[in-house]
Amino acid sequence: MQSKIKTIIKNIDYTLLIFLLLILCAGFIVLDSASVAAAVRYGINYVLLQAAAGAMGFLLIFCMQAIDLSRLLNMERTLYILMNLMLLSVLFFGVSAKGTQGWIELGPLRFQPAEPAKIMLIFCMAKFLAAKKGRLKTWGQLLPAFIYGGIPLALVLAQPDLGTALVFVAILFGMLLAAGGSLWKLGLLFGGGLGAVIFWIYGHLNWGWWLPLQEYQLMRLVVFINPEYDPRNWGWNVIQAQITVGSGGLWGQGWGQGAQTASGYLPEQWTDFIFCVLGEEFGFVGCFVVLVLFFALLLRCLTIAGRSKDLFGALLISGVVSLLVFHILQNVGMAVGIMPITGIPLPFISYGRSALLANMIAMGMVVNVGVYKDPLVF
Amino acid sequence: MSIGSPLWEESKERKQTRKRLILYGFLVTAVFLVLVSRLFWLQVMQEEIFLNKAISQSTRWISEKASRGEIMDRRGNVLVTNRPVYNLTLNYLGLKDQDISQVVAGLVEVLGDPDITVEAVQDSIAAQASRLYEPIVIKRDIPLETVIRLEERRWQLPGILIETSPQRYYPYGGLMGHVLGYVHPIKEEIDQAGYENHGLGDLVGKTGVEKSYEFDLKGTNGYREVTVNARNHPLQEVSNLPSVSGNSLWLTMDLELQKVLEENFDSVLAAVAENYPKAQAGAAVVLDVNTGGLLASVSRPIMYPDDFNGNPLTQEQADYYFNQQPAALYNRAIQGSYVPGSTFKPITGMAALASGNLTPETRITCAGAYWFKPYIKCTGVHGSLNYYQAMAKSCNVYFQEAARRAGIGMIGKIGHEFNLDAKTGVDLPFEGAGLLPSLNWQTIEFGRRSDVINKDIDKQLADLQTTYQSLISQAETDSDKKRLEKELRSKVNVLEARRRERLNSDTIWREADTFNTGIGQGYNQYTIIELAAYTAAIASGGVYHTPYVVDRIYNPDGSLKYQHQTESRKVEVEQWILDATKEAMTTVTRPGGTAYSAFAGLAPGIGGGAKTGTAQPGRVGYSKNKDFDGLFICFAPAENPQIAFACVIEHGHSGSGSAGKVAKAVLEYYFRQEPDEKPAAEQRGELATELGEGRSNAE
């Protein structure tokens, strides 16, 4: 027993955890100036709350190493059903916040099922795809995987939570890629799907086709293409985000010195638009450092995946990497104007405790694969 | 489940998975490269652009209107000042487009003001489209009760602000209105030179002293540079340039004299209008003989500067000021040209004396009509008259003969010496110039006319030639050709005859024109201030002072910025002629003179000189031989004159009976003789009697 704990502690990938800690700390620094106005208005110390959740997350990561996750594979069916039930319950008992019915209230607790659902999906998908052992070459072999992932995706879309739905799509494609899915078939599906969606929106705008998007979602797409279409309303965030990032310059305005940040030109700057604050106050150099940390973290994850004792572990990590890469691409992309605006937070940096804990658990899974990389140890 | 197995380590699956993970690594790298490049472009390449955008969207220059300078009369009585008023303004950026109608609907409900409609507010917004971050003024000077009512309903009216600002205030209402002028929001001036420091929404002087001294009165607007947050709430003041109030003006005007002038002008006008309902307009000017300073000046119909004070005019007001006849906006004292009638006779007299063909003692016999064509009738049969007697009786025969002896050249020269052919140069805007039919004027005017006539005839000749040339070229026989050529020649002759006839009638100065000019009819036309200035020049013994109204300008700190220096010019007329003419004018004020009644009430020893005038303007609205303007010029006292006066009452019918009454009141006040205590109705009765006999009295 003693030796088992020792081995676990020895096997933990501290490089990964150091990257994670650095990213979290960078997040606290940015959050401090991003949340000044909101902190005063709502009387909440965002940094403290976020730090507490971060500490709890590290604790969780360590606790999670007690069991080899690959021994829990038979929980997959239960988890899959639980996940879908959770997402289904949102449709009936969900509480609205910011336009989507994402929240569920359990007594005093309030959480977004979408966050644990991402983790559960990764786990279930990894098990499902590992069982295929790389046999994902024909349409017939790919179809079950799409059905398996498509059910929770449909439930999320029904909320409607377009942002999380896109995260599910990213997880699905990323894991299929790692699992050895036919490259050209996946490319065809991805490219074709993207093309079809663009054509559909084009048809809606020009010929009035029916489109299952709400007005605000459509407007976000319109102003993504032309921010000046409505600069004071829908285009506001797009324009202000770029002004805020761009005015940071090479070195930034300095911590707490961002005029755009301080004057409240960006809504949700402590959550969705936190990267803009980083850009304004710490400049290109600050952004570069944070992006390099993320990049290092992700490459480290992929390295661990390569050392996995089984396909399940490798897929589990590639799912986590998909989750994070998509969040980063979408969140940073929206701040710099190369992605339309969606309510997707920047992992480990945006304020939001459900998301932070979910991401920490995801990191725990990655660490777990590394800890149990040798099948003969235990 | 045994997915993990020792075999995995060497399996083909593992190799394949590692390949895929490496591929995935490249994909992740690509994502980060895209993000970093975009960040580099935004933050390093485009930094300046975005920085400027950030600064410009968060910086506002809020102008702080300078307090406009005050205007005082010669004794320091405040004629124009500022008082704090509440303005209803709209903070446009605090609103979204769709909210405006709601807010305005709320406003209409609270205010119950028919002027405030959605359209009116949208017009105001459109007018200020380029400076929407500045508050848009919806209504100036709202009463305190409304302010309180609005403050109670604040929460219902987002974007509505109550601002206090200094508002121009004219304590005496319409008194001196035309001289003071009015202020109104800036319009076309904004593009004119000198107005570079004015902003939209500024009030500028549009007439009177308010206009001519705009740049002194305006002051310098201050600015506050503030940073604002996304909701346009000011966050902090970056810099502050305080406003500097305008300079204050001290006029030459005399408030008390002005009151006397206006009160009496109105009562005389009302009395005249009882007999002659067309009498509604007129003007008068009182000048300081020794400086040219304007002591008082009136123009009717009255103009109330407050009517224009920031708010738009009602239709009724617009009609009153601009459209009706007579339009009230017009300052008749400096903008209106009037046929002078007999008030021109001193010029004729001086011209005759200067010509050497007449001496003051030369006697000319009036038998009731002049002996040269067109035999213009006199107002009576005056018999043998010298210069003084002729002036006292205003004998038309004498002055026609004087004009004949002087010649129009000399009349023009003397008129020019008294500046009757140019603007006086008074420091008020829109001054008009008179019309003196001097030789110079004739050259220009007749040249212009003959150009018109020649052009017309030449065109007809050319047309004729073209027509006939084509006819002649088409003619079949020689005899036809000859006949046509003959026809052409005769038609050309007809046209040439017509040219001679028209040139003869329209471009040649006739003797009769000289006679008419000599008695102040015909082409003569002068402004009232021109008449007053010329009267003052005679009174001062031949010194012409350029009239002026602003005497001193003080900086806001009280230091003197400007002191008017009298502009004087010696009239080039021999002194004995000036003396004789001044003397002749004093005989007009003595018993038997046409202006005796105006001077009868003055204390002994004061006296003065005068000339009455009854003019036939022959303009639209005047029936010939029925409608006359009454004019009156005078100076006083006879020895060492101090004031000169000129007055016209349109449709006043007789000079002494209308304008003379105004002169009487002014003189009596000025020389501290208490005015008659008779009730106004009795005065009017007396006036009517006098007017009845007006025409039989020689003028």
Short mmCIF file of N, CA and C in Angstrom, two decimals, chain B residues 64-69 197-198 202 213-222 243-247 556:
data_model
loop_
_atom_site.label_atom_id
_atom_site.label_comp_id
_atom_site.label_asym_id
_atom_site.label_seq_id
_atom_site.Cartn_x
_atom_site.Cartn_y
_atom_site.Cartn_z
N GLU B 64 -17.91 74.45 -22.81
CA GLU B 64 -18.57 75.20 -21.75
C GLU B 64 -18.81 76.58 -22.31
N LYS B 65 -20.04 76.90 -22.57
CA LYS B 65 -20.35 78.15 -23.26
C LYS B 65 -19.90 79.36 -22.42
N ALA B 66 -19.25 80.28 -23.10
CA ALA B 66 -18.85 81.49 -22.41
C ALA B 66 -20.07 82.36 -22.18
N SER B 67 -20.03 83.11 -21.11
CA SER B 67 -21.12 84.02 -20.83
C SER B 67 -20.95 85.24 -21.74
N ARG B 68 -22.00 85.61 -22.44
CA ARG B 68 -21.92 86.69 -23.43
C ARG B 68 -21.77 88.04 -22.74
N GLY B 69 -21.03 88.93 -23.35
CA GLY B 69 -20.79 90.23 -22.75
C GLY B 69 -22.06 91.06 -22.56
N ASN B 197 -14.26 79.87 -34.19
CA ASN B 197 -14.36 79.41 -32.80
C ASN B 197 -15.79 79.18 -32.35
N HIS B 198 -16.73 79.36 -33.27
CA HIS B 198 -18.11 79.11 -32.91
C HIS B 198 -18.43 77.63 -33.13
N ASP B 202 -24.32 77.23 -30.79
CA ASP B 202 -24.00 78.55 -30.23
C ASP B 202 -25.04 79.55 -30.70
N TYR B 213 -20.81 93.46 -33.05
CA TYR B 213 -19.77 93.22 -32.04
C TYR B 213 -19.78 91.77 -31.55
N GLU B 214 -20.25 90.87 -32.42
CA GLU B 214 -20.32 89.45 -32.07
C GLU B 214 -19.02 88.92 -31.46
N PHE B 215 -17.90 89.26 -32.09
CA PHE B 215 -16.64 88.66 -31.65
C PHE B 215 -16.16 89.22 -30.32
N ASP B 216 -16.63 90.43 -29.98
CA ASP B 216 -16.32 90.94 -28.65
C ASP B 216 -17.24 90.34 -27.61
N LEU B 217 -18.52 90.24 -27.98
CA LEU B 217 -19.52 89.82 -27.01
C LEU B 217 -19.43 88.33 -26.69
N LYS B 218 -19.01 87.55 -27.67
CA LYS B 218 -19.11 86.09 -27.52
C LYS B 218 -18.27 85.54 -26.38
N GLY B 219 -17.04 86.02 -26.24
CA GLY B 219 -16.16 85.42 -25.26
C GLY B 219 -15.57 84.15 -25.83
N THR B 220 -14.80 83.45 -25.01
CA THR B 220 -14.16 82.23 -25.49
C THR B 220 -14.75 81.05 -24.75
N ASN B 221 -15.29 80.12 -25.50
CA ASN B 221 -15.85 78.93 -24.86
C ASN B 221 -14.74 78.16 -24.16
N GLY B 222 -15.07 77.58 -23.04
CA GLY B 222 -14.13 76.72 -22.35
C GLY B 222 -14.35 75.28 -22.76
N SER B 243 -13.93 78.82 -19.46
CA SER B 243 -14.43 79.78 -20.45
C SER B 243 -14.11 81.20 -19.99
N VAL B 244 -14.00 82.10 -20.97
CA VAL B 244 -13.76 83.51 -20.67
C VAL B 244 -14.97 84.28 -21.17
N SER B 245 -15.61 85.04 -20.28
CA SER B 245 -16.82 85.70 -20.74
C SER B 245 -16.49 86.81 -21.73
N GLY B 246 -17.52 87.23 -22.43
CA GLY B 246 -17.34 88.22 -23.49
C GLY B 246 -17.04 89.60 -22.93
N ASN B 247 -16.61 90.48 -23.80
CA ASN B 247 -16.35 91.86 -23.39
C ASN B 247 -17.66 92.61 -23.23
N PRO B 556 -13.21 91.39 -19.77
CA PRO B 556 -13.89 90.84 -18.58
C PRO B 556 -13.20 91.25 -17.28
#
